[in-house]
Coordinates of C-alpha atoms in Angstrom, one line a residue:
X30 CA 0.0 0.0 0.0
X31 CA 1.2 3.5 -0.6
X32 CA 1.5 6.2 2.4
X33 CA -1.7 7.9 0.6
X34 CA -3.6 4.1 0.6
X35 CA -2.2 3.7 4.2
X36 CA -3.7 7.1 5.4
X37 CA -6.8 7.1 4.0
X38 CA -7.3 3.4 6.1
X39 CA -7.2 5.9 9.1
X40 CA -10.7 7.8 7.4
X41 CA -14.2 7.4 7.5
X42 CA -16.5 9.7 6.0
X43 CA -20.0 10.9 5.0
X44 CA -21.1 12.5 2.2
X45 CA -24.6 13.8 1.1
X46 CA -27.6 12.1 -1.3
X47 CA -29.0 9.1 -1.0
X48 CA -27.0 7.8 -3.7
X49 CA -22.7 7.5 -3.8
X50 CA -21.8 11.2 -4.5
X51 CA -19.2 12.2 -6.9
X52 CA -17.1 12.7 -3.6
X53 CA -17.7 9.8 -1.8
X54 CA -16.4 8.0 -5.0
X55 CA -13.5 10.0 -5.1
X56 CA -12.7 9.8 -1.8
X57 CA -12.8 5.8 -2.4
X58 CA -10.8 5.9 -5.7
X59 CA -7.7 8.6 -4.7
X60 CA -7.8 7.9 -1.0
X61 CA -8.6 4.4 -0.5
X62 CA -10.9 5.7 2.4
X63 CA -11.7 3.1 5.4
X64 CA -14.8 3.9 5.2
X65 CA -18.6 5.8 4.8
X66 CA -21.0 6.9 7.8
X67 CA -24.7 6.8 6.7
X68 CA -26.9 9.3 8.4
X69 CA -31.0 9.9 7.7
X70 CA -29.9 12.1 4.3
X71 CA -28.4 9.4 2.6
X72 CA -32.0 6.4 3.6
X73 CA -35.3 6.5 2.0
X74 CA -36.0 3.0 2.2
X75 CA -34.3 -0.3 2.9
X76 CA -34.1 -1.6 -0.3
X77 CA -32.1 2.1 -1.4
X78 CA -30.0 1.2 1.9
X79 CA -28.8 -2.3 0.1
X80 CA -28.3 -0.9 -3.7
X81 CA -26.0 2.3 -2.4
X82 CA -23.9 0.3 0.2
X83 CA -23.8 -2.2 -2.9
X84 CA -22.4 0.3 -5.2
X85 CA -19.9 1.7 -2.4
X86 CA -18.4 -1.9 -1.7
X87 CA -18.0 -1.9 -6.0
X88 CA -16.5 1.5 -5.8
X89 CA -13.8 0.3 -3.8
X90 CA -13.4 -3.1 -5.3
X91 CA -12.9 -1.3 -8.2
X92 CA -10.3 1.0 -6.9
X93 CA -8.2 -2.0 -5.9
X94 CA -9.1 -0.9 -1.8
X95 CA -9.7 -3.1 0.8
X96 CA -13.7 -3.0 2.0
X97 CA -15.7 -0.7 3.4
X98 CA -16.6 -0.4 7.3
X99 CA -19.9 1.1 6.4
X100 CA -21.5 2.7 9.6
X101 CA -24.1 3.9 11.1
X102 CA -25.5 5.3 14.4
X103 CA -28.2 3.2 14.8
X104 CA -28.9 2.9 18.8
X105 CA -32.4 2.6 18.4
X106 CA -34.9 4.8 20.5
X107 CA -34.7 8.4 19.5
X108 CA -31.3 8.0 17.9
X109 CA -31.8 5.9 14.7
X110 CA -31.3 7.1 11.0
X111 CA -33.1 4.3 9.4
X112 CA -36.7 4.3 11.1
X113 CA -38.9 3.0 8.5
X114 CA -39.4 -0.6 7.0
X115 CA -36.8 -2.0 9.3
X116 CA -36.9 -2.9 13.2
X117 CA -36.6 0.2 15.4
X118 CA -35.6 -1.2 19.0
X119 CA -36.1 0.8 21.8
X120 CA -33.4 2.6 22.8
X121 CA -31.5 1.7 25.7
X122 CA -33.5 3.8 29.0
X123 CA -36.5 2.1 27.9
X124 CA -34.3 -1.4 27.6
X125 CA -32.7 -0.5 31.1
X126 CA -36.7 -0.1 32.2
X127 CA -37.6 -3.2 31.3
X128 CA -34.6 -4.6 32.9
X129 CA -34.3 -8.0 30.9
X130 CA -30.7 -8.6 29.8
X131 CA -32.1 -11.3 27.4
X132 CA -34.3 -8.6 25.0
X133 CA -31.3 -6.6 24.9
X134 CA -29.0 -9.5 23.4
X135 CA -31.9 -10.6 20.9
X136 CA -32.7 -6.8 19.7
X137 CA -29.1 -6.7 19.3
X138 CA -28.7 -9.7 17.4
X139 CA -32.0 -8.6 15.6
X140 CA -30.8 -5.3 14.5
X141 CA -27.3 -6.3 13.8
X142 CA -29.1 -8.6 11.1
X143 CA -31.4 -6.2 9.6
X144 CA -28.5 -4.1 9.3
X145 CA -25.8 -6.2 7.9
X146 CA -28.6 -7.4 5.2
X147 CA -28.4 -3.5 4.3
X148 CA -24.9 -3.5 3.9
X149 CA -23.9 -1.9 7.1
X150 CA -21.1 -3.9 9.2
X151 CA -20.3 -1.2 11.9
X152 CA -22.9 0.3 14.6
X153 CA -21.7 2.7 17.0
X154 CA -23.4 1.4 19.3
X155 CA -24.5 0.7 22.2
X156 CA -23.7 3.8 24.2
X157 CA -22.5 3.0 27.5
X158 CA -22.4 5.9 29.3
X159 CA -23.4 6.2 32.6
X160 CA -26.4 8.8 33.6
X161 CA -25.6 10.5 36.6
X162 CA -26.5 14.1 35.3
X163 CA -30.2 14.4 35.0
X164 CA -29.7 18.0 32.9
X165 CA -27.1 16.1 30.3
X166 CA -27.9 17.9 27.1
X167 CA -26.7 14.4 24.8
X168 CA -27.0 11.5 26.8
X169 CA -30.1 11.5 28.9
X170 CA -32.1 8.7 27.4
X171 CA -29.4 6.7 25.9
X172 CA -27.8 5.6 28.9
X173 CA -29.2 2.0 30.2
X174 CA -29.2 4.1 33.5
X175 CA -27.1 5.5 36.6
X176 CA -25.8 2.2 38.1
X177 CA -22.3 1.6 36.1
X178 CA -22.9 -2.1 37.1
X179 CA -26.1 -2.3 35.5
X180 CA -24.8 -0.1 32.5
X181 CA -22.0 -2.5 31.7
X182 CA -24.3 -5.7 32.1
X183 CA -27.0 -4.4 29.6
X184 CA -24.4 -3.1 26.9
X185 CA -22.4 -6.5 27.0
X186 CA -25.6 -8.2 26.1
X187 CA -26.1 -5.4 22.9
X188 CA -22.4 -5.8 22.2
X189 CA -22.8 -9.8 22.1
X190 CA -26.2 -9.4 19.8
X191 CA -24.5 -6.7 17.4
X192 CA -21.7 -8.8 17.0
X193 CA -23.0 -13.2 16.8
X194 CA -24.7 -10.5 13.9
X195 CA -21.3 -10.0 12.0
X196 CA -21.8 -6.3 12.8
X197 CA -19.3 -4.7 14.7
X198 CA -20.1 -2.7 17.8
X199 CA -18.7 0.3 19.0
X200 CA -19.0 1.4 22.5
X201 CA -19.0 4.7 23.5
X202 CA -18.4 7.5 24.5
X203 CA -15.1 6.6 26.6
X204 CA -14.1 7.5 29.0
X205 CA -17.4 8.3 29.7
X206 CA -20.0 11.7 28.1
X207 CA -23.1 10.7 31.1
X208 CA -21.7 13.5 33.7
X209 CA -21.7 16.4 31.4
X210 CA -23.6 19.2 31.2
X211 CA -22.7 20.6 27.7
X212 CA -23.5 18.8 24.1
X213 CA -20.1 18.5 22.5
X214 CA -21.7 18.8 19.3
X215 CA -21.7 22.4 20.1
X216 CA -18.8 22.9 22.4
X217 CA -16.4 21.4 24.6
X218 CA -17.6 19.4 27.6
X219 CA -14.9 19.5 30.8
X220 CA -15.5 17.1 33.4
X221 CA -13.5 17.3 36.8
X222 CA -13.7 14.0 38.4
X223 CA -10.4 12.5 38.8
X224 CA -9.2 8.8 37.7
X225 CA -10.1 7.0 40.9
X226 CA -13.4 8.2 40.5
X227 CA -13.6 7.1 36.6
X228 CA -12.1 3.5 37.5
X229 CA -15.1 3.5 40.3
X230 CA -18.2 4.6 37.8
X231 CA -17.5 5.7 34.2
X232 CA -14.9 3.0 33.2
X233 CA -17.1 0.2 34.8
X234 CA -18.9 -0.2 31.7
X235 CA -15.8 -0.4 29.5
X236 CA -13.6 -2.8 31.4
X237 CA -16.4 -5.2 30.8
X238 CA -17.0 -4.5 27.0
X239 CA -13.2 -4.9 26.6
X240 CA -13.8 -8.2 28.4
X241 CA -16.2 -9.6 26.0
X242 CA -14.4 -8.9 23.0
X243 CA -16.1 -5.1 22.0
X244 CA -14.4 -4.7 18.5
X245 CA -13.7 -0.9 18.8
X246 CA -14.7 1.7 21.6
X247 CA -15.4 5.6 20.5
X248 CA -13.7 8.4 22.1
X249 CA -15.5 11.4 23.2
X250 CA -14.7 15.0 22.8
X251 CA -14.9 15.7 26.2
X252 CA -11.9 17.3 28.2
X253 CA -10.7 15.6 31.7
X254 CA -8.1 17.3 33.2
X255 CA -7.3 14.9 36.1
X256 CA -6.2 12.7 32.9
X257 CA -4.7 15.2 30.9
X258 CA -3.6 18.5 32.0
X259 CA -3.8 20.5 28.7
X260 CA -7.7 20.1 28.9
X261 CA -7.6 18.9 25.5
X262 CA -10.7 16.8 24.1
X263 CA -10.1 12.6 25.2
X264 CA -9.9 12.2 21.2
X265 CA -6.9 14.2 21.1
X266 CA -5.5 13.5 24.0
X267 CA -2.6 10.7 24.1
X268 CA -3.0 10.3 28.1
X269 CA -6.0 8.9 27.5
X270 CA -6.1 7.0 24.3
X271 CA -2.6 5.5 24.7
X272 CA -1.6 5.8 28.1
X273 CA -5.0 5.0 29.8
X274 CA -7.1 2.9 27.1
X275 CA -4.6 1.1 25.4
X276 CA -1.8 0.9 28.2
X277 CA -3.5 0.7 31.9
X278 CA -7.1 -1.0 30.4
X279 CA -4.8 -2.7 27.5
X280 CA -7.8 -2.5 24.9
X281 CA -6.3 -3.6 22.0
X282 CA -9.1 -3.4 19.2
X283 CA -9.6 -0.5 17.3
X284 CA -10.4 2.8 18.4
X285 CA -12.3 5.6 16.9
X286 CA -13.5 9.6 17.2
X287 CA -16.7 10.7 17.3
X288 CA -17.2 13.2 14.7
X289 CA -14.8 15.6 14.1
X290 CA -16.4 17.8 12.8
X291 CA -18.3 19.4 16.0
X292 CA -17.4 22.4 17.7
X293 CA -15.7 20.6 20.2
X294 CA -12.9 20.5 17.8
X295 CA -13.0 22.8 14.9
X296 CA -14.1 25.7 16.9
X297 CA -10.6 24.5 19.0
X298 CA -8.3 22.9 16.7
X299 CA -9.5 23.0 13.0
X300 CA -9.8 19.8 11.3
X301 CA -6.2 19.3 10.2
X302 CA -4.3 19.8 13.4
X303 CA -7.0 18.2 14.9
X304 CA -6.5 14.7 12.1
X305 CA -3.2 14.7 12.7
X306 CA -3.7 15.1 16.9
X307 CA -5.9 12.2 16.9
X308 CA -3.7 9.9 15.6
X309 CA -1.1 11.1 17.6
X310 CA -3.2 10.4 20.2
X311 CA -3.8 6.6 19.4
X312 CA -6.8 7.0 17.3
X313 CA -7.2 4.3 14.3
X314 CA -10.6 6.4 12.5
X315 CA -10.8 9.8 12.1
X316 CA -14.5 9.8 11.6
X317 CA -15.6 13.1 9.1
X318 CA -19.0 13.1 8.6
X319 CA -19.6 15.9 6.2
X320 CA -17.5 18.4 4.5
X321 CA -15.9 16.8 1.4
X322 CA -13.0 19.9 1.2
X323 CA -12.4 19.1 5.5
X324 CA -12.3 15.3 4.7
X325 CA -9.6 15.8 1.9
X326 CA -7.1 18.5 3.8
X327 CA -7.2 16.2 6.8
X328 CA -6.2 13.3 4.7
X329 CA -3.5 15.2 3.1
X330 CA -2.7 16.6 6.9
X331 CA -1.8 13.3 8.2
X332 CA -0.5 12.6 5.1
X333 CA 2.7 15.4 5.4
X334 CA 3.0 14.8 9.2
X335 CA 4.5 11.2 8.1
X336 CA 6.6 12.9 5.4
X337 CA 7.7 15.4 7.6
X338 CA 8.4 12.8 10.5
X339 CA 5.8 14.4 12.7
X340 CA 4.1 10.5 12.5
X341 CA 6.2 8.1 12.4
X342 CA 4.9 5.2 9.6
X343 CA 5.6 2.3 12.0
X344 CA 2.9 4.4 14.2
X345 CA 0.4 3.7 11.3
X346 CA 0.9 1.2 10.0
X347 CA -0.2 -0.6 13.3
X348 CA -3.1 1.2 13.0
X349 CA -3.7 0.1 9.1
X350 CA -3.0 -3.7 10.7
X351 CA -6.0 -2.9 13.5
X352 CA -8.3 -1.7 10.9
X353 CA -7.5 -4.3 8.4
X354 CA -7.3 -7.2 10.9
X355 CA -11.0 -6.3 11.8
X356 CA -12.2 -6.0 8.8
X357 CA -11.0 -9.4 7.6
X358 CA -12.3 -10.6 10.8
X359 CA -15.8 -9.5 10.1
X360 CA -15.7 -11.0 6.7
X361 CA -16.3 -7.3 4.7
X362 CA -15.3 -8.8 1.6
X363 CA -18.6 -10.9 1.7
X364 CA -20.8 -9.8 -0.6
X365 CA -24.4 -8.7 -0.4
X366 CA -27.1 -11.2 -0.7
X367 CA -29.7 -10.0 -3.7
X368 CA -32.1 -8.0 -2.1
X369 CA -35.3 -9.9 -2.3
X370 CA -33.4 -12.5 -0.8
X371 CA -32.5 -10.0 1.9
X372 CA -36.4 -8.4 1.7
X373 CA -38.1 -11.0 3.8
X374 CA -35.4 -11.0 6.7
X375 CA -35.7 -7.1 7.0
X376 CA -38.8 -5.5 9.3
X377 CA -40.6 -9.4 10.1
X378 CA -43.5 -9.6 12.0
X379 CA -41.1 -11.8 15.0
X380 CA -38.8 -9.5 15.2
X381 CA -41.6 -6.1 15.2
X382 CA -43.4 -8.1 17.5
X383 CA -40.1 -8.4 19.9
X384 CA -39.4 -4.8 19.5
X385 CA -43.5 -3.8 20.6
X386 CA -43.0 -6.5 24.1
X387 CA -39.8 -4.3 24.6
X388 CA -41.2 -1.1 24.3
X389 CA -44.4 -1.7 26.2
X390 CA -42.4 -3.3 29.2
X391 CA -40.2 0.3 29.7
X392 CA -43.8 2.1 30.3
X393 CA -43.0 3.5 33.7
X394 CA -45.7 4.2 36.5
X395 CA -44.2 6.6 38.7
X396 CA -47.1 7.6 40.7
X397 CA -50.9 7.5 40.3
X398 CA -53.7 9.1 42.2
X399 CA -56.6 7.0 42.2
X400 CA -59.5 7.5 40.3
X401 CA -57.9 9.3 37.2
X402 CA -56.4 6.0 35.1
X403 CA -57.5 4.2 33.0
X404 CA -59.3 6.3 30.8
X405 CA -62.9 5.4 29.5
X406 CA -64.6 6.4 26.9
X407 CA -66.9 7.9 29.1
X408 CA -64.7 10.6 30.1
X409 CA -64.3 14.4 28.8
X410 CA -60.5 14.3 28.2
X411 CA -57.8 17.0 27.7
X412 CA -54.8 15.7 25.9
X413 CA -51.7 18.2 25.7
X414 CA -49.0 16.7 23.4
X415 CA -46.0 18.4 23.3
X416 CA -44.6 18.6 19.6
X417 CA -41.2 16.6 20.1
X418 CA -38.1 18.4 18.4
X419 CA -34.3 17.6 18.2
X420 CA -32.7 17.9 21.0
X421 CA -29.3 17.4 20.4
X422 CA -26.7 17.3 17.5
X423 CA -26.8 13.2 18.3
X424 CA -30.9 13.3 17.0
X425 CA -31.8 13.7 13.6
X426 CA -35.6 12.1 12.5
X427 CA -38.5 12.4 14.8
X428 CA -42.0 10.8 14.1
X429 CA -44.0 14.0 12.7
X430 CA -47.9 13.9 12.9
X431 CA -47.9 10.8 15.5
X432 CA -49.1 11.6 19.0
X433 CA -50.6 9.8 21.7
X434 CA -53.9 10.8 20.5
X435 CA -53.3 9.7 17.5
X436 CA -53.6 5.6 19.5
X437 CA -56.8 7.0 21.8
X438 CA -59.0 8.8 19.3
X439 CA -60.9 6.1 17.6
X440 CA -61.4 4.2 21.7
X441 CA -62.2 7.5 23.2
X442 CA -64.8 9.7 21.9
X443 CA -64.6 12.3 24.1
X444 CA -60.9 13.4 23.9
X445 CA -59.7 16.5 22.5
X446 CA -55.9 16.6 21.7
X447 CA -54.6 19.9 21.3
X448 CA -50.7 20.3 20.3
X449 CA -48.5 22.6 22.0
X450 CA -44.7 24.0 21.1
X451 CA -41.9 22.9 23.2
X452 CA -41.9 26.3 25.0
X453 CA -45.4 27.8 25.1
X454 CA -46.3 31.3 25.6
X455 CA -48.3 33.1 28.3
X456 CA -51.6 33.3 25.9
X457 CA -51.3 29.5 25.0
X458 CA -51.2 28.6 28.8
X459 CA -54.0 30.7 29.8
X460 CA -56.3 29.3 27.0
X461 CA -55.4 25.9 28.3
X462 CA -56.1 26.5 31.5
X463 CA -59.9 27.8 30.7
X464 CA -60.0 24.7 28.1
X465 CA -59.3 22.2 30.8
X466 CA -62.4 23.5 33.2
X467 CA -64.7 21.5 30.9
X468 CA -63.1 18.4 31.4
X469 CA -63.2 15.5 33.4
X470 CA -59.3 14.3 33.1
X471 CA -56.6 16.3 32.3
X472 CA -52.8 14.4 30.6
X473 CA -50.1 16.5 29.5
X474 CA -47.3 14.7 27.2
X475 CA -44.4 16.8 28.4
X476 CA -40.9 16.6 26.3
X477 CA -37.9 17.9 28.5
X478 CA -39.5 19.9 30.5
X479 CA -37.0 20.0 32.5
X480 CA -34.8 22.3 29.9
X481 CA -37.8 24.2 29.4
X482 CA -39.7 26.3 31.7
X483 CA -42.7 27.5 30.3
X484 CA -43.7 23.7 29.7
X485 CA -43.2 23.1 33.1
X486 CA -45.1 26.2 34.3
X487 CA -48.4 25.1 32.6
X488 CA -48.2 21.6 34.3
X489 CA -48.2 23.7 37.8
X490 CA -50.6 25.6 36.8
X491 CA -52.7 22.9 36.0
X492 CA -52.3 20.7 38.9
X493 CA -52.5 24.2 40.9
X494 CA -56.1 24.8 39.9
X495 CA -57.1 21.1 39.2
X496 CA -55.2 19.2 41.0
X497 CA -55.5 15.4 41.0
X498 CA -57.6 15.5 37.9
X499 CA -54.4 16.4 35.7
X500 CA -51.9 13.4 34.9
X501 CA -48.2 13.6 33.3
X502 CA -46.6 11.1 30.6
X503 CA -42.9 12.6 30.1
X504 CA -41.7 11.4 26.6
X505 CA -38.3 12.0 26.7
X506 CA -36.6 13.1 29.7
X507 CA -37.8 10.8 32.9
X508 CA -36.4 14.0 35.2
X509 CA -39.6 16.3 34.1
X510 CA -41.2 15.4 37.4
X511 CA -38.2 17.3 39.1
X512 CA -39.9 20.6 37.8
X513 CA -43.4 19.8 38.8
X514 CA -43.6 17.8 41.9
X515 CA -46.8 18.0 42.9
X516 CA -48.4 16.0 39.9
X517 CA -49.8 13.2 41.1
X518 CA -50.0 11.1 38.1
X519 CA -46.4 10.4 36.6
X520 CA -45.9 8.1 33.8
X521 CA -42.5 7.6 31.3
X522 CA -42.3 6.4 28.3
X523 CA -38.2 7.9 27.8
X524 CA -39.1 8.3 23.6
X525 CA -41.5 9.6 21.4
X526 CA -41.1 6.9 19.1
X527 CA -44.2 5.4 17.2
X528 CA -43.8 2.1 19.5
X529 CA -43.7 4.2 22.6
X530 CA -47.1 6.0 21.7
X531 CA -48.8 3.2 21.6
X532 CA -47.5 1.4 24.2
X533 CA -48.4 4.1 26.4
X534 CA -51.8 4.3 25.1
X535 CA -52.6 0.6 25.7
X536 CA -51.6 1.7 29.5
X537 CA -53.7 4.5 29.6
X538 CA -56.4 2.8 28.1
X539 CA -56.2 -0.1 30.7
X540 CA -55.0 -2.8 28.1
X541 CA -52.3 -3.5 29.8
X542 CA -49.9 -2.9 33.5
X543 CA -46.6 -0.4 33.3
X544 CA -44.3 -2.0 34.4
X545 CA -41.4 -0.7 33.7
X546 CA -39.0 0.2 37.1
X547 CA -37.1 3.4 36.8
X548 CA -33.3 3.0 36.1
X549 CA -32.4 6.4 37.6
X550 CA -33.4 8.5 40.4
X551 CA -35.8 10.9 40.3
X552 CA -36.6 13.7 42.9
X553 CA -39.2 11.8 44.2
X554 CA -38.7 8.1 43.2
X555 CA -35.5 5.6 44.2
X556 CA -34.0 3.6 42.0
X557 CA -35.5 -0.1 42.6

């Protein structure tokens, strides 16, 4: 292989359309690119999923380059880029919820299937990161939870399924993004806690990943200075890749960044110092996700650090050997299977059907006061819904024009949904308010409204003139209930995602018990 072939092993990148762009393709052919990153711009479908990782795998068996890792951040929940005509697991508060390790191995295995029939052989996933910051702008509901134990025992079982799949998992976001209070996609997270106190939480979950064989971890772009004094993010920061992942943990697979393209680092760095840092650092994939002239410089960054003896080339070619060794070991050079041979594996009724027991065993009954569930079809009923947004850069497709009412209308004929912004305004609230009076039963569908206090002021305000008639079902963030209190209804759903909404709806309509346990403490509730 040539330095330039050698080099571009050490890149992943996206690229725009839903077909291979004349960049992508050139990126394939001059660089020899390790591989592509598919986000919600480049699906429509499935069988679209299978024909462009098709032609991408050709592209570079054409080019005379080794396969593709083709990847995707597919966690499931209310981070997924392919949502439609495929299995769509809950993602992993709602798993941690439902507390059985078992699902969480066979929607592993079930989505690492479904994906790997698409052409996709790397998930970066499952996140492991430990919640123990209720306002954490980017984890929140991906965590399995606040217990490190029961973090690590859940992702080993996703790993385990991902992987007896032929799809590679990628744990991240070491050494651990659950105790920060700032997204990195929009700047830099610093957290403070030192190592012992990382060995005794945060790293839990890693050390037993590395155990089970994880074939590559993710870094985050988040600065600990107890590790490395020049507060630099942990993807650029030797001290941690080297020194504390590879060296004191001695993880040996291969390791890659999160995107480096958020303002964690190119509001800090710029994306060539910041290429060549990274693999300084340890790192085996720079992972670019979508500037074509950033994805070249960077290339030709690293590319004059070797010539210039910055890098040394024994430094990558180990890290060529990582990449390479996994990819052989995942069999990439398989090819895909026609796609109507692929058609009938992808989206099955078993494997929906395992998703829907998943989802409706996280529904979460915090507290109830009597009298107000289930709801009959005798009752006047004010439904609030909340229109869910994107939250963080990790988020990219919601459901649009589903809603909790959308499951009750045709069951109850006296419910009026009315749908409400994020952050509603003083006129909104006070119409509300007078609406509710003619009711029976009041449920409000909050969505983080624990970043947003204007959500949270109607609930009050509610519950402060109507008190036990108004009910709560949070559809994000479980920690809602720490800005309202006195509601005496609380139920959780942790995702707005189609399987969520109904679930809930079969709960509220009496079809079925919550039971769901809460992974992570609330004001009011313990962990059980």
């Amino acid at each position: 292989m040539s330095l330039q072939e050698k080099v571009g092993q050490l890149f992943v990148a996206g690229f725009h359309g839903t077909a291979p762009s004349e960049e992508i393709v050139k990126l394939i052919k001059d660089y020899h690119i390790s591989g592509v990153i598919y986000f919600a711009r480049n699906v429509e479908n499935p069988k679209q999923v299978h024909a462009l990782s098709k032609e991408l795998q050709k592209a570079a068996k054409d080019a005379g380059a080794a396969p593709l890792f083709i990847s995707i951040d597919q966690e499931g929940g209310m981070v997924a880029r392919i949502t439609e005509g495929v299995t769509l697991s809950p993602g992993n508060m709602p798993l941690g919820a439902g507390r059985d390790v078992e699902t969480v191995y066979q929607l592993g295995k079930v989505v690492g299937t479904e994906l790997r029939l698409l052409g996709i052989n790397m998930n970066y996933a499952p996140c492991i990161d430990v919640n123990n910051n209720p306002l954490n702008p980017v984890i929140g509901v991906r965590s399995y939870g606040e217990s490190a134990e029961f973090v690590a025992k859940m992702g080993v079982q996703a790993v385990k399924g991902l992987q007896n799949a032929n799809v590679s998992a990628v744990v991240k976001h070491f050494p651990g993004h659950g105790d920060t209070s700032v997204d990195s996609h929009l700047d830099l997270p610093v957290v403070h806690h030192d190592l012992k106190r990382l060995k005794e939480l945060e790293l839990i979950p890693f050390y037993e990943a590395f155990k089970h064989g994880v074939d590559a971890v993710m870094v985050a772009h988040v600065a600990f200075p107890s590790i490395d004094p020049e507060k630099v993010p942990s993807t650029l920061s030797r001290k941690v890749v080297t020194e504390l992942l590879r060296g004191e943990m001695g993880y040996e697979g291969v390791v890659v960044t999160d995107c480096m393209e958020m303002n964690a680092i190119i509001d800090y760095f710029g994306i060539e110092e910041a290429a060549i840092l990274a693999i300084e650092a340890g790192i085996d994939q720079v992972l670019i996700s979508h500037t074509f002239e950033r994805q070249t410089s960077a290339i030709e960054a690293v590319i004059k650090a070797v010539e210039s003896g910055r890098i040394s080339l024994e430094h990558i070619d180990a890290a060529v050997e990582r990449v390479l060794t996994l990819k052989e070991a995942r069999n990439l050079q398989e090819g895909l299977l026609d796609w109507h041979d692929c058609e009938r594996e992808i989206g099955t009724s078993s494997n929906v059907e395992l998703a829907q027991k998943a989802s409706e065993a996280s529904i979460t009954l915090v507290r109830e006061s009597d009298g107000l569930l289930p709801l009959a079809s005798k009752d006047k009923i004010l439904l609030i819904s909340v229109d869910p947004y994107v939250t963080s850069g990790a988020d990219e497709t919601l459901y649009s024009q589903v809603t909790i009412g959308s499951f009750l209308e045709g069951k109850l004929p006296n419910l009026t949904e009315v749908i409400i912004s994020v952050t509603p305004e003083e006129e909104e609230i006070e119409k509300l308010l007078l609406l509710a009076s003619g009711v029976d039963k009041v449920m409000v569908a909050t969505y983080q409204a624990v970043q947003h206090d204007s959500q949270a002021d109607l609930v009050r305000r509610l519950v402060m003139k109507y008190g036990d008639k108004v009910g709560v079902i949070a559809l994000r963030s479980p920690y809602d209930v720490d800005k309202f209190p006195e509601v005496s209804t609380y139920i959780l759903t942790y995702e707005s995602r189609k399987l969520a909404l109904q679930s809930v709806s079969k709960f509220l309509l009496g079809e079925m018990e919550a039971k769901g346990k809460l992974p992570i403490t609330l004001g009011t509730a313990q962990v059980n």
